[in-house]
PDB file of C-alpha atoms in Angstrom:
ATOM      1  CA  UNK A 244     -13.720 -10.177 -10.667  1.00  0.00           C
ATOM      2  CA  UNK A 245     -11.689  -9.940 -13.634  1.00  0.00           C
ATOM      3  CA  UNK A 246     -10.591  -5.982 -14.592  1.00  0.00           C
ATOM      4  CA  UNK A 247     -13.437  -4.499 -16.049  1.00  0.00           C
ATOM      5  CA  UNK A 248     -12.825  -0.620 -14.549  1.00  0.00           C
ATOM      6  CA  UNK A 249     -11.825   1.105 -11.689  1.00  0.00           C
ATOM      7  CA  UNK A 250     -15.179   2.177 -10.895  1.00  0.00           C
ATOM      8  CA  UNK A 251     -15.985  -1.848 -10.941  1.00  0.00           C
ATOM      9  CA  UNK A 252     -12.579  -2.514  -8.775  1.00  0.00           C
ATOM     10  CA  UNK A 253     -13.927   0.205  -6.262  1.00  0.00           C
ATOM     11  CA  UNK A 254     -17.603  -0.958  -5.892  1.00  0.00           C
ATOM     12  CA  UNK A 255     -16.505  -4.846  -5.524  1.00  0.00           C
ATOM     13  CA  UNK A 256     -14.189  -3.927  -2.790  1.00  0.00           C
ATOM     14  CA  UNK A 257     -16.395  -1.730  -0.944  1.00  0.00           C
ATOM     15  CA  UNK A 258     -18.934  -4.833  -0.804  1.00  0.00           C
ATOM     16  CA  UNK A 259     -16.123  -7.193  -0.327  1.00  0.00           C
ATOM     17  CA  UNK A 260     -15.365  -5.001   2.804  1.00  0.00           C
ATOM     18  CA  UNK A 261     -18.982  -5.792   4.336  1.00  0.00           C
ATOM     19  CA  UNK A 262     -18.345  -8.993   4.273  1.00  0.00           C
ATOM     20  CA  UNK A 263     -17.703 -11.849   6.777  1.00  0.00           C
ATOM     21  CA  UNK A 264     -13.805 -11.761   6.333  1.00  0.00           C
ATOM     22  CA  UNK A 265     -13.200  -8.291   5.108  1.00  0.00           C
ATOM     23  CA  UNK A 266      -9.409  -9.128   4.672  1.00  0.00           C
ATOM     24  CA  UNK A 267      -9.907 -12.604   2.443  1.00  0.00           C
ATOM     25  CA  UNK A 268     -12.842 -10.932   0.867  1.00  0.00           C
ATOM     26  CA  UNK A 269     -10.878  -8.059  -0.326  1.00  0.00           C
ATOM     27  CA  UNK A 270      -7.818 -10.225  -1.197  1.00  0.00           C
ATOM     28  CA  UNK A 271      -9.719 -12.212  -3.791  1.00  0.00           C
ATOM     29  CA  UNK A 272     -10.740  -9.279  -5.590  1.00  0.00           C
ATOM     30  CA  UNK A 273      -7.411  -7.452  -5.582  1.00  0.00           C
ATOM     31  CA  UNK A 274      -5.788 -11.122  -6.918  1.00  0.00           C
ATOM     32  CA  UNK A 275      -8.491 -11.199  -9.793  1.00  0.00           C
ATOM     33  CA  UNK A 276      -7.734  -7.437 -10.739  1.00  0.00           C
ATOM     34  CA  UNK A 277      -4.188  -7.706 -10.602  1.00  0.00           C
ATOM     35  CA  UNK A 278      -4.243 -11.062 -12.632  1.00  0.00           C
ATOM     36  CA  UNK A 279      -3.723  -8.509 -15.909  1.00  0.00           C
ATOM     37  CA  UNK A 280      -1.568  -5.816 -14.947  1.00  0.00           C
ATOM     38  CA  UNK A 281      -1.508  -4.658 -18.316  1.00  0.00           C
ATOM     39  CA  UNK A 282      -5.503  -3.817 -18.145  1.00  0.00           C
ATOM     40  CA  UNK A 283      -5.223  -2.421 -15.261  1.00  0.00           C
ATOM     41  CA  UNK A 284      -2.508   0.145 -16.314  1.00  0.00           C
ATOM     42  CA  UNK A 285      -4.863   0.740 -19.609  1.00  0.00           C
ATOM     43  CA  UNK A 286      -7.374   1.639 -17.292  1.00  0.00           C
ATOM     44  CA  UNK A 287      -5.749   4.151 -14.517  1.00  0.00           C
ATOM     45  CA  UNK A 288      -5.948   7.773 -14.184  1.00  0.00           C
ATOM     46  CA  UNK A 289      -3.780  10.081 -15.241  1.00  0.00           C
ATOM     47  CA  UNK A 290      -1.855  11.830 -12.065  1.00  0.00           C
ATOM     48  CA  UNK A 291       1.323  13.717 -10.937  1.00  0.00           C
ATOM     49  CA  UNK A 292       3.155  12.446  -7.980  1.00  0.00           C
ATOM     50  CA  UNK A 293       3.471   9.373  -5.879  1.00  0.00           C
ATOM     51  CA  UNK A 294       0.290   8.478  -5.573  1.00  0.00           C
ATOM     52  CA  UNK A 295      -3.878   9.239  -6.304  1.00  0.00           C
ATOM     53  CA  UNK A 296      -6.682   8.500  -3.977  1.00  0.00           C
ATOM     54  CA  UNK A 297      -9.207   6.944  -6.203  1.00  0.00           C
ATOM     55  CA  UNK A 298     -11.850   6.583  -3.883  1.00  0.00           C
ATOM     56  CA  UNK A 299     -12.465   6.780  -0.044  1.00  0.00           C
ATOM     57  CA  UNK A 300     -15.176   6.292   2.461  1.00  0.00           C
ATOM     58  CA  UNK A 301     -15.905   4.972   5.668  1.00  0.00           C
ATOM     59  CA  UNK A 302     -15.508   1.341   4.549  1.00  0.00           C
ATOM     60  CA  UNK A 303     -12.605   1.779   2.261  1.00  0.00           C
ATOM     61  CA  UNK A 304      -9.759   4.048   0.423  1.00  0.00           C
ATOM     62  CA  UNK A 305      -8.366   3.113  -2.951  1.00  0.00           C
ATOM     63  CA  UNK A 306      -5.004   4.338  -3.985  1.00  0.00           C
ATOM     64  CA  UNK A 307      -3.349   4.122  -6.854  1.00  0.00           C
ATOM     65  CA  UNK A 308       0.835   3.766  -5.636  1.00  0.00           C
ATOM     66  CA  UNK A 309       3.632   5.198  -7.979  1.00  0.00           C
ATOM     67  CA  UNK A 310       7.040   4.679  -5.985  1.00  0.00           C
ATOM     68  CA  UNK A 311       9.678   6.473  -7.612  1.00  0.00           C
ATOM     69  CA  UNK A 312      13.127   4.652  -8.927  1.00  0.00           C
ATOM     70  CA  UNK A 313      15.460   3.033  -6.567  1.00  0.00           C
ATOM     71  CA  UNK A 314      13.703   4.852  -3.384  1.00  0.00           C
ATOM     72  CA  UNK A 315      12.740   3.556  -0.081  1.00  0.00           C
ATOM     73  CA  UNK A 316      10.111   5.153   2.408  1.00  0.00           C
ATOM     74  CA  UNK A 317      10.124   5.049   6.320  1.00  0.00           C
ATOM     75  CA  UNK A 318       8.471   2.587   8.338  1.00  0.00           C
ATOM     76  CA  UNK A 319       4.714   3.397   9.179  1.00  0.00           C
ATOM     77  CA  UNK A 320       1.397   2.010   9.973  1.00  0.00           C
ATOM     78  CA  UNK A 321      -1.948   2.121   8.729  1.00  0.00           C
ATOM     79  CA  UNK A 322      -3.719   1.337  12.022  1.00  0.00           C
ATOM     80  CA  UNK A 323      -5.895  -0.877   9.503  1.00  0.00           C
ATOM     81  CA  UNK A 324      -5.659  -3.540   7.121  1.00  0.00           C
ATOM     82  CA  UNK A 325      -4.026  -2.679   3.460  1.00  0.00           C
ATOM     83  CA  UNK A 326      -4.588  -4.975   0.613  1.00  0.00           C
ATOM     84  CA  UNK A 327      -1.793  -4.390  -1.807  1.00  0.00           C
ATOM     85  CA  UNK A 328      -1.617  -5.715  -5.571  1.00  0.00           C
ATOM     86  CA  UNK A 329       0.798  -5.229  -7.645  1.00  0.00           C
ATOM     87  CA  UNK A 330       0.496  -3.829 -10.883  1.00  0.00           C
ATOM     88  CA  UNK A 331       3.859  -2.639 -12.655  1.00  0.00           C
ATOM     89  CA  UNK A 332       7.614  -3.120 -11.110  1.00  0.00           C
ATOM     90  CA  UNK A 333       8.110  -4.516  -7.280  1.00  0.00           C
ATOM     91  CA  UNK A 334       7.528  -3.143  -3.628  1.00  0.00           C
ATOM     92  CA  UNK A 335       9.561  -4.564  -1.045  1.00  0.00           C
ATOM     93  CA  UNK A 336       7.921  -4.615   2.101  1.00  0.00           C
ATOM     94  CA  UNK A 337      10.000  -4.100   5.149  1.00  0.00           C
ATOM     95  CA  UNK A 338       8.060  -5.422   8.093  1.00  0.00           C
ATOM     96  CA  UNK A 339       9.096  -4.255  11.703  1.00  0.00           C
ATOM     97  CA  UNK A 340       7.805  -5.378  15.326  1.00  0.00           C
ATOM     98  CA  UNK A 341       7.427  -2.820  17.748  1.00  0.00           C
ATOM     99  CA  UNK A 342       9.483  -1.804  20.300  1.00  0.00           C
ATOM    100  CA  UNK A 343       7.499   0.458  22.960  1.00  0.00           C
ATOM    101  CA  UNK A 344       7.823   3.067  21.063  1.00  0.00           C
ATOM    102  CA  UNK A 345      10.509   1.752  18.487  1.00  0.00           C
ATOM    103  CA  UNK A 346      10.574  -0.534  15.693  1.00  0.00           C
ATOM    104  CA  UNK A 347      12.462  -2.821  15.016  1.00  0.00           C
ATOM    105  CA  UNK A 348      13.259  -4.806  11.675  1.00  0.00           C
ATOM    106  CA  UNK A 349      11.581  -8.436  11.082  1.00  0.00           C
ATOM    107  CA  UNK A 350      11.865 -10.198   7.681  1.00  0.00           C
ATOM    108  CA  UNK A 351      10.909  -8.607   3.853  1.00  0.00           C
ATOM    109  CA  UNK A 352       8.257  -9.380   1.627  1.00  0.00           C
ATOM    110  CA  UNK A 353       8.757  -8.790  -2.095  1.00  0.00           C
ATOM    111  CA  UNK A 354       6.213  -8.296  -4.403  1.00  0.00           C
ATOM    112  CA  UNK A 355       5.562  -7.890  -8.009  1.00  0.00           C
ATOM    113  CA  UNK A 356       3.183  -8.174 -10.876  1.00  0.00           C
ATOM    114  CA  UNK A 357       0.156  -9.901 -10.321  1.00  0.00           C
ATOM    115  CA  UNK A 358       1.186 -10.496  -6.581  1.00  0.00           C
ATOM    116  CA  UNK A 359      -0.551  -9.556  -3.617  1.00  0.00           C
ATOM    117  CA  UNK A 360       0.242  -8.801   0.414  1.00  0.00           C
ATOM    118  CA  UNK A 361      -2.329  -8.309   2.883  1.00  0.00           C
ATOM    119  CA  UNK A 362      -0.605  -6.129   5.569  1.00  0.00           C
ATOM    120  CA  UNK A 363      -3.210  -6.390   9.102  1.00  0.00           C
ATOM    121  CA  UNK A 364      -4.246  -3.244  10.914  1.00  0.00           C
ATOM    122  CA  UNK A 365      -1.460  -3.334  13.901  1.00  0.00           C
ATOM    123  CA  UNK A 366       1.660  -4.210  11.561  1.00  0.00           C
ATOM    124  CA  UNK A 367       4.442  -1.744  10.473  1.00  0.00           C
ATOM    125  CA  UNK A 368       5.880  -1.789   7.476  1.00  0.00           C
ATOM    126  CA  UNK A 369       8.108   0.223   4.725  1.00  0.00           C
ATOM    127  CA  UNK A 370       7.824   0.098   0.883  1.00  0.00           C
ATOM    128  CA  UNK A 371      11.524   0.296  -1.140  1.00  0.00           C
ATOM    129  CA  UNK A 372      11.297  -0.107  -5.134  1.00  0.00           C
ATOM    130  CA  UNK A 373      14.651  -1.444  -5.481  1.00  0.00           C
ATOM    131  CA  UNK A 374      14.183  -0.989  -9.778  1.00  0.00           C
ATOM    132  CA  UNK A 375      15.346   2.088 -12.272  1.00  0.00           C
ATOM    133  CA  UNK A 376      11.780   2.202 -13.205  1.00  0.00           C
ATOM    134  CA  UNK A 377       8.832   3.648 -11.266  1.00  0.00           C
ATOM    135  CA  UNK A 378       6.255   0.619  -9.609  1.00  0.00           C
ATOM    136  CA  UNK A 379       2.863   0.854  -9.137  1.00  0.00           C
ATOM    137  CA  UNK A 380       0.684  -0.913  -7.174  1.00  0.00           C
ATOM    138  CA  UNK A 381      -3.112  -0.798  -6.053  1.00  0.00           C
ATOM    139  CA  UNK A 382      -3.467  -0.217  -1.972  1.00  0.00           C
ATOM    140  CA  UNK A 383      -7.004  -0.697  -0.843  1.00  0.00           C
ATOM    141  CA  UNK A 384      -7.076   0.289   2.767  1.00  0.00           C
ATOM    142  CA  UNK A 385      -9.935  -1.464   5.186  1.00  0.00           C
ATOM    143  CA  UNK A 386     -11.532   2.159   6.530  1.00  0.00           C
ATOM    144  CA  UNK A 387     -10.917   5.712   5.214  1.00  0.00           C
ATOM    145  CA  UNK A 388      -7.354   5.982   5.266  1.00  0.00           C
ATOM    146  CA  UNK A 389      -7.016   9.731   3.964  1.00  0.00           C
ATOM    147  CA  UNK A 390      -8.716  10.654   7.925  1.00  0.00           C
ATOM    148  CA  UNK A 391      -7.371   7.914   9.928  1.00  0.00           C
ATOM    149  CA  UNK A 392      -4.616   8.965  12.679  1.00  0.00           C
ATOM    150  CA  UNK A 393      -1.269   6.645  11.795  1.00  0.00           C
ATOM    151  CA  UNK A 394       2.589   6.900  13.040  1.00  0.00           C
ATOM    152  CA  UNK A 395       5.732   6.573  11.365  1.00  0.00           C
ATOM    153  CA  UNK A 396       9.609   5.930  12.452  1.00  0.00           C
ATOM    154  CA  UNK A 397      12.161   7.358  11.309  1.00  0.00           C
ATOM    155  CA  UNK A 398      14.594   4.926   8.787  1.00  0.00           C
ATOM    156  CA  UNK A 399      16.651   4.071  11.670  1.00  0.00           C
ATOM    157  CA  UNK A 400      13.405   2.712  13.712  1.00  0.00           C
ATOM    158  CA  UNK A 401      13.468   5.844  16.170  1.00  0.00           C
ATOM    159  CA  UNK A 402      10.659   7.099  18.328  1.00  0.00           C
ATOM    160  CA  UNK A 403       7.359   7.195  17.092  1.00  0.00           C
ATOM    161  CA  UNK A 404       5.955  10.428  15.685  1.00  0.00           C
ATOM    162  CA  UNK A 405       2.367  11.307  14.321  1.00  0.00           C
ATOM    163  CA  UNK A 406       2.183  10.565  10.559  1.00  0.00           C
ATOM    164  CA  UNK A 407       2.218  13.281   7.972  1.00  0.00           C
ATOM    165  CA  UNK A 408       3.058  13.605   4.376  1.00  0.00           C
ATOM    166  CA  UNK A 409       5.876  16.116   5.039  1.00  0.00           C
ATOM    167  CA  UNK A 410       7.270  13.702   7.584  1.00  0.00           C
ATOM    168  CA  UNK A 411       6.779  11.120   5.266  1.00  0.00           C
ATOM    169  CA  UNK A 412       8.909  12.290   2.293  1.00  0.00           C
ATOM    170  CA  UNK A 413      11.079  14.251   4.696  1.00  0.00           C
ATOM    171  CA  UNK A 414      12.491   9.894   5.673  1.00  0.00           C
ATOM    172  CA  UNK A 415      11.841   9.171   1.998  1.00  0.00           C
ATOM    173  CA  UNK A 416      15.645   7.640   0.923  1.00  0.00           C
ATOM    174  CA  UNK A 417      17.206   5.872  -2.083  1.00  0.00           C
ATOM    175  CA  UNK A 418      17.240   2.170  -1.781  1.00  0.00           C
ATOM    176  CA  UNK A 419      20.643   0.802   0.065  1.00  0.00           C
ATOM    177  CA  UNK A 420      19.066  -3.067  -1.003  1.00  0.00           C
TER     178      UNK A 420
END
């Protein structure tokens, strides 16, 4: 599925998602949209702030990501799988294991344009942009996201805590690389 729209992007995901291998399924389209980041940015919304929810139901949620400059967010979890493609700059992802109710840190993933990460539903991550320039990236979340109970840490990998937005840029720090 080369990038025709978002509206097309949305629709093949949401089938891709009923599929046999949601995961794969989803991948494939995210690596065919992302294959021209420069369409895809042609095509995006206009929006204020981090990020946009561009669609979400019970089979999926499509954000659009905007991490600001040389920033780094707490670990968290989605409690579902994320499909991430990158569209402009890089996201480094900070992968933890758990702890009881710690994390702990594992190993980094490092993405950028064109490239894609497929995060699964039980795994714990954080996203840095270690650049002067804001990154964006498409997250399309297996389930409705925006409703969906989820934890986060604090930086340090301290005891887990429900998720909120507050809490979330209340950990958000600059990037120490």
């Amino acid at each position: 599925m080369a990038w025709t729209s978002m509206d097309t992007f949305v629709d093949a995901c949401r089938t891709a998602a009923t599929s046999a291998d949601p995961a794969e399924a989803v991948r494939a389209v995210m690596i065919e949209a992302v294959a021209d980041p420069a369409r895809v940015v042609a095509d995006l919304p206009d929006f204020e702030g981090e990020d946009v929810v561009v669609a979400h139901d019970d089979a999926v949620a499509v954000y659009v990501v905007r991490q600001s400059p040389d920033t780094a967010g707490p670990p968290h979890d989605h409690r579902m799988t994320a499909v991430v493609g990158m569209i402009e700059g890089v996201e480094i992802h900070r992968l933890f294991r758990r702890q009881g109710e710690r994390v702990a840190f594992d190993r980094e993933a490092r993405i950028g344009p064109g490239e894609v990460i497929v995060l699964g539903p039980d795994e714990v991550h954080a996203i840095a942009n270690p650049d002067r320039h804001p990154s964006l990236g498409l997250h399309v979340y297996l389930g409705d996201i925006v409703t969906g109970e989820r934890a986060l840490w604090a930086p340090d990998g301290g005891e887990q805590q429900p998720f909120t937005v507050e809490a979330y840029d209340r950990y958000v720090t600059r990037y120490g690389g």
